[in-house]
mmCIF file of C-alpha atoms and ligand atoms in Angstrom:
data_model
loop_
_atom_site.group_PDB
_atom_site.id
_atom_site.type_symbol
_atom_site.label_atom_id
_atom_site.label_comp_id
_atom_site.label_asym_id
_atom_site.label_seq_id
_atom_site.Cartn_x
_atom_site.Cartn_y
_atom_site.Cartn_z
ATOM 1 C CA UNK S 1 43.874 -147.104 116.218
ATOM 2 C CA UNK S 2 46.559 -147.531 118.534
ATOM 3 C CA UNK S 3 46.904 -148.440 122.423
ATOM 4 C CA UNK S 4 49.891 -148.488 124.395
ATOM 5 C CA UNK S 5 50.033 -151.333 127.051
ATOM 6 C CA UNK S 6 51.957 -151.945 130.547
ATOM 7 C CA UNK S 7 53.061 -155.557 131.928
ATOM 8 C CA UNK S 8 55.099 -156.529 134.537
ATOM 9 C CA UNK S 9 56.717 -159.594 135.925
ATOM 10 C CA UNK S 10 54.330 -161.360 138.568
ATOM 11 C CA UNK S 11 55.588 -159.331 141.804
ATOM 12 C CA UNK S 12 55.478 -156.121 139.435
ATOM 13 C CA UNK S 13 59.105 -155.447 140.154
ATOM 14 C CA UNK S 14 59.787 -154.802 136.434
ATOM 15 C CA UNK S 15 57.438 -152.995 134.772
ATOM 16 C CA UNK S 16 57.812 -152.121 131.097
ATOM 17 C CA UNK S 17 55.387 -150.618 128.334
ATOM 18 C CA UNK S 18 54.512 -151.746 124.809
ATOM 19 C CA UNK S 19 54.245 -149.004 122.694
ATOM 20 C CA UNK S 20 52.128 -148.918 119.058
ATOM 21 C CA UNK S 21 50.237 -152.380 120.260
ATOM 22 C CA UNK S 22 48.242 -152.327 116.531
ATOM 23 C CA UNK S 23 48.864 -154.866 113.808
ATOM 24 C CA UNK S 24 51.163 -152.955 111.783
ATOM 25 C CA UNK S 25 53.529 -153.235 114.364
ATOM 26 C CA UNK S 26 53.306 -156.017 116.328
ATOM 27 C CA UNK S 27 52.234 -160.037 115.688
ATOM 28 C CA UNK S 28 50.109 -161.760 118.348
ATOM 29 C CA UNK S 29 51.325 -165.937 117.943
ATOM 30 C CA UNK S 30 51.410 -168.671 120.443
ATOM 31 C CA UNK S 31 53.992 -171.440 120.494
ATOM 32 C CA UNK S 32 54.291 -174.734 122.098
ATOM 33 C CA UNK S 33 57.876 -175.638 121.305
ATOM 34 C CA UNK S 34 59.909 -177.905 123.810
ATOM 35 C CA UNK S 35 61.973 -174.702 124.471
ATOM 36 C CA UNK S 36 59.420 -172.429 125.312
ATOM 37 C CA UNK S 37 58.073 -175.205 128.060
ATOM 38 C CA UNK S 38 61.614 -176.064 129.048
ATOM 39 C CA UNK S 39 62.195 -172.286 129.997
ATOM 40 C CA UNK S 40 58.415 -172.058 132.071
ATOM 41 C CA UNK S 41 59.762 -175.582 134.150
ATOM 42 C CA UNK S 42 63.294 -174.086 134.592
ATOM 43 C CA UNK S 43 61.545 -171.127 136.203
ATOM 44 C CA UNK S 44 59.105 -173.095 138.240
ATOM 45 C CA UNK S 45 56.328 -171.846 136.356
ATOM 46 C CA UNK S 46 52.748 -173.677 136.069
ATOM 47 C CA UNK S 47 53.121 -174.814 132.449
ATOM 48 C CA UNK S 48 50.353 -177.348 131.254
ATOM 49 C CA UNK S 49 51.171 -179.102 128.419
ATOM 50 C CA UNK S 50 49.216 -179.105 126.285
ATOM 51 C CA UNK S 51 48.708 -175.285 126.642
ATOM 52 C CA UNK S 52 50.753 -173.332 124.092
ATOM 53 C CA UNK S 53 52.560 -169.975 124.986
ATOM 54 C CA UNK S 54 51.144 -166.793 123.742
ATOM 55 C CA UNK S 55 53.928 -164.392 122.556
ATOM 56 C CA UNK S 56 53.407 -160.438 121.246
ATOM 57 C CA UNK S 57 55.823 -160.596 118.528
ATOM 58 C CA UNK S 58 57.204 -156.632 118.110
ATOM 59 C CA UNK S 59 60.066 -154.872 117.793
ATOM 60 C CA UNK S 60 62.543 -154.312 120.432
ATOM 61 C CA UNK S 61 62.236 -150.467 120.024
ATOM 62 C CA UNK S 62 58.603 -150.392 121.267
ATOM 63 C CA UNK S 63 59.358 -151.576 124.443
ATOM 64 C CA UNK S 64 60.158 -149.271 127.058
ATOM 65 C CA UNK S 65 61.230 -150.549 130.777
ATOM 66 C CA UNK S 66 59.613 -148.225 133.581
ATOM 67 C CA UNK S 67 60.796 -149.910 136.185
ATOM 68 C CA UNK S 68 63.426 -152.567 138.193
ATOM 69 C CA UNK S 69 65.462 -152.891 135.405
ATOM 70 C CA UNK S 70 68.264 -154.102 137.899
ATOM 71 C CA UNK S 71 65.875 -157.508 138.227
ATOM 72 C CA UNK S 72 66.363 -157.902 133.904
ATOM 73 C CA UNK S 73 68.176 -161.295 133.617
ATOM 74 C CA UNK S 74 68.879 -163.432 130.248
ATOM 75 C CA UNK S 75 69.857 -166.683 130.159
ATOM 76 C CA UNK S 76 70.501 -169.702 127.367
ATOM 77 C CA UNK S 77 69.072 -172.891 127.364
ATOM 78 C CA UNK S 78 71.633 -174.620 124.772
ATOM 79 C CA UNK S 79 75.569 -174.101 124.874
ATOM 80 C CA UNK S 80 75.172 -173.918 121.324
ATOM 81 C CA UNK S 81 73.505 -170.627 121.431
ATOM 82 C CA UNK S 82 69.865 -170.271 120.167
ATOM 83 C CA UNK S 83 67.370 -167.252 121.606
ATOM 84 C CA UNK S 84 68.046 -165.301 124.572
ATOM 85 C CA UNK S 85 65.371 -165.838 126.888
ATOM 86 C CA UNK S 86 64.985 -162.615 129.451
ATOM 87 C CA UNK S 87 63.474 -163.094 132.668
ATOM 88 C CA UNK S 88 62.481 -161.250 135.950
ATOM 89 C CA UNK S 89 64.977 -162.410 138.839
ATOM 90 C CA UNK S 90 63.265 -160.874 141.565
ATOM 91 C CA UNK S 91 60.281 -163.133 140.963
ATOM 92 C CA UNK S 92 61.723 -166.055 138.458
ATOM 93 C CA UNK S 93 59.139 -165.019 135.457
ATOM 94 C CA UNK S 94 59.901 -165.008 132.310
ATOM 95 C CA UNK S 95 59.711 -161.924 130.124
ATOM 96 C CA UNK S 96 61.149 -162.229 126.518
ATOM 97 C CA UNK S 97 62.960 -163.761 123.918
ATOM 98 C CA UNK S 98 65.152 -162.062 121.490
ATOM 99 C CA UNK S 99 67.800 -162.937 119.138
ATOM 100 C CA UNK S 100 71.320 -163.126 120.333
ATOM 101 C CA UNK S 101 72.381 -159.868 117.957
ATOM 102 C CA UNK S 102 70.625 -156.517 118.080
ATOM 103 C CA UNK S 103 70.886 -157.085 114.607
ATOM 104 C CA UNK S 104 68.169 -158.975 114.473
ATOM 105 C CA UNK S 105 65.908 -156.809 116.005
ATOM 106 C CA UNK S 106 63.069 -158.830 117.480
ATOM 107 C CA UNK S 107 60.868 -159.910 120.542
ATOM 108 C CA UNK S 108 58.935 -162.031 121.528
ATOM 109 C CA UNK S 109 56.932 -160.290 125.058
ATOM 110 C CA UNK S 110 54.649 -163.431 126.868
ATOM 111 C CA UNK S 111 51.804 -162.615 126.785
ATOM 112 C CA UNK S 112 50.732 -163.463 130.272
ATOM 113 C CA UNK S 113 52.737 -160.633 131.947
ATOM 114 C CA UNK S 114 50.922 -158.078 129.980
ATOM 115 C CA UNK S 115 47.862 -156.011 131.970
ATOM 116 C CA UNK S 116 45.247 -156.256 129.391
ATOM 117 C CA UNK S 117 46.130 -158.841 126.975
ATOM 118 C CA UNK S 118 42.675 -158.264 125.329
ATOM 119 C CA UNK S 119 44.371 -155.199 123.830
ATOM 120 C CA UNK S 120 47.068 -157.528 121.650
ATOM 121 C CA UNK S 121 44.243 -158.697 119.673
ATOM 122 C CA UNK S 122 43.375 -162.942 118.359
ATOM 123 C CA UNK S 123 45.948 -164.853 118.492
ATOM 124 C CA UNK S 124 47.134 -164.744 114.371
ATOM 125 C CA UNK S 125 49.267 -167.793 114.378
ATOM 126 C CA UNK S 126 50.649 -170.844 115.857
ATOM 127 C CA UNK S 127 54.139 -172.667 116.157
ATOM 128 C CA UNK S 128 54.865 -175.864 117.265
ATOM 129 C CA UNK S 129 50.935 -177.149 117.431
ATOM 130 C CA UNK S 130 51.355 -181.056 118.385
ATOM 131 C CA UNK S 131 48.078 -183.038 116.776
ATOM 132 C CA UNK S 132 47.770 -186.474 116.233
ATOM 133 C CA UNK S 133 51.265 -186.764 117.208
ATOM 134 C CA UNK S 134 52.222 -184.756 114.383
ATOM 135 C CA UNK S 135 53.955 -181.207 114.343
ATOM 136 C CA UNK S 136 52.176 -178.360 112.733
ATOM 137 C CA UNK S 137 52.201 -174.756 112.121
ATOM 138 C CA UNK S 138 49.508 -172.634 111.480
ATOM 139 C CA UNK S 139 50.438 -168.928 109.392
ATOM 140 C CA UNK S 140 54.041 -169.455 110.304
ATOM 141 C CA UNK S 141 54.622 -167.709 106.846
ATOM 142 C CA UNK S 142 52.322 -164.850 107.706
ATOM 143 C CA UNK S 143 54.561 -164.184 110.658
ATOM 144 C CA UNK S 144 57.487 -164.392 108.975
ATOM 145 C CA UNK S 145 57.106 -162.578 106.491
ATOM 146 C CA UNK S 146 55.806 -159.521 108.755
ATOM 147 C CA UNK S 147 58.635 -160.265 111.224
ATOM 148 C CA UNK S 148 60.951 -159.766 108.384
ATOM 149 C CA UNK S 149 59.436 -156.548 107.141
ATOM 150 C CA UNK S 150 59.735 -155.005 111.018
ATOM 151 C CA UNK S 151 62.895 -156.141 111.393
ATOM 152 C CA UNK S 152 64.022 -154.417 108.113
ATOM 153 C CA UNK S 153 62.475 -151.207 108.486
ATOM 154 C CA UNK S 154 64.093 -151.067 111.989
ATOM 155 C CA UNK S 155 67.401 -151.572 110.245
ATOM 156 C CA UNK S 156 66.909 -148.894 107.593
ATOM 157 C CA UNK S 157 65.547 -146.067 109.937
ATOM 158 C CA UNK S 158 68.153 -146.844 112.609
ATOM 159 C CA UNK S 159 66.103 -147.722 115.299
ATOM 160 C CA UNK S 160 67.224 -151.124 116.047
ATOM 161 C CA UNK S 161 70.056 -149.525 118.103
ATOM 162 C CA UNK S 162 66.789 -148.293 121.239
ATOM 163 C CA UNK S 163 66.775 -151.667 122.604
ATOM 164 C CA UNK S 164 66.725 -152.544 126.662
ATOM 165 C CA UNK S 165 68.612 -155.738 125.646
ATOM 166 C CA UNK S 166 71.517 -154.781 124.011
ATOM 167 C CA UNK S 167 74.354 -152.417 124.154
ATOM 168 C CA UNK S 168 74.267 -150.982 120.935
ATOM 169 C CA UNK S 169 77.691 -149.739 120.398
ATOM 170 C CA UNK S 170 79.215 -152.877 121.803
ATOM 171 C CA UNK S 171 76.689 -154.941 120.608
ATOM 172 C CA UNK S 172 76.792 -157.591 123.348
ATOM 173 C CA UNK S 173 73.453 -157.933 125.760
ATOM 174 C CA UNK S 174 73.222 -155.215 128.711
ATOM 175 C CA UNK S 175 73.676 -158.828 130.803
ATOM 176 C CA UNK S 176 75.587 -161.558 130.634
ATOM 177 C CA UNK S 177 73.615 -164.396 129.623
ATOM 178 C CA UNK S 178 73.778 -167.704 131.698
ATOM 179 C CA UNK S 179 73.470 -171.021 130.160
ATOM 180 C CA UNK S 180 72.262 -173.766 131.710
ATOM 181 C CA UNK S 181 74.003 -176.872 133.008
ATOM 182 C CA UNK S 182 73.682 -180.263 131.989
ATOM 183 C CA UNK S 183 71.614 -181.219 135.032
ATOM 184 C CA UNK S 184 69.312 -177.721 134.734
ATOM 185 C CA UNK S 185 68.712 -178.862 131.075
ATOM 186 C CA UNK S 186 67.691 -182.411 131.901
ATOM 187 C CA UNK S 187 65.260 -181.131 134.723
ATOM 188 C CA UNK S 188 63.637 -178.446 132.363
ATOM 189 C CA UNK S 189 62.973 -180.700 129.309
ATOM 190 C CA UNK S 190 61.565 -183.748 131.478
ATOM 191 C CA UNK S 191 58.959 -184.759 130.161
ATOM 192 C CA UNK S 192 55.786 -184.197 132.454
HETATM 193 ZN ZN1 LIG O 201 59.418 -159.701 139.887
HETATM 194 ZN ZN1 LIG O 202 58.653 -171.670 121.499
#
């Protein structure tokens, strides 16, 4: 079984599709990390908290953009580096999260943007899960370990180098990213 799947950003500027949406390739998790939130509020997107973000974990090679790639955008949430979290600029939504190398070849697609998100399949694991005030993960090591297997059979048959994100011979991202400021970072992590 396999199903290929479209989403776009929510005024459908950029379009992309996810190609070979079946388990062996991709990893259907959620997370509700203060990063993931902190990049919904910088966008000015409705972000409830206690509702964690559902990711399609894949690799960068199975997604294809079919449209508005002018609108692709990236930007940092820490000086210090950390993911690179893509976004839509015609509309403000965001899109992705990859690693900062092509090396490391990886993304994370939300969820929310794709057309039938029925077709990812259950959700199969869960970062960041905030219970009794505690921090918990559930099958972290189950994604893991099939994140690392993608990622390594990307690197072997060469394929890490098709990516949208990166340049692949000069190995920096096909836009430069934009951190936030001081004041941008305050606003996004406030606490709601
Ligand atoms: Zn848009
Ligand atoms: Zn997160």
């Amino acid at each position: 079984m396999t199903s290929d799947v479209t989403l776009s950003c929510s005024c459908g500027a950029l379009s992309a599709k996810l190609l070979n949406v079946r388990p062996q390739h991709g990893f259907h998790a959620s997370c509700d990390c203060d990063d993931c939130h902190a990049t919904n509020n910088h966008h000015g997107v409705h972000d409830p908290k206690d509702t964690a973000i559902d990711l399609y974990q894949t690799s960068p090679s199975n997604l294809k953009i079919l449209s508005g790639g002018e609108n692709l955008s990236v930007l940092r949430l820490h000086k210090s580096g950390g993911l690179l979290r893509w976004y839509a600029k015609c509309c403000d939504t965001p899109m992705y999260n990859t690693m900062a190398s092509p090396k490391l070849p990886v993304v994370g697609v939300v969820a929310s943007n794709v057309d039938n998100p029925e077709a990812l399949g259950p959700v199969r694991a869960q970062g960041f899960v905030k219970k009794d005030g505690k921090t918990t993960h559930k099958n972290m090591v189950g994604m893991l370990s099939r994140m690392i297997g993608r990622m390594a059979r990307e690197r072997i048959s060469g394929r890490w180098r098709d990516t949208p994100f990166f340049d692949a011979s000069t190995m920096e991202p096909v836009v430069t990213p934009y951190t936030l400021t001081a004041d941008e970072r305050t606003a996004a992590y406030q606490p709601r």
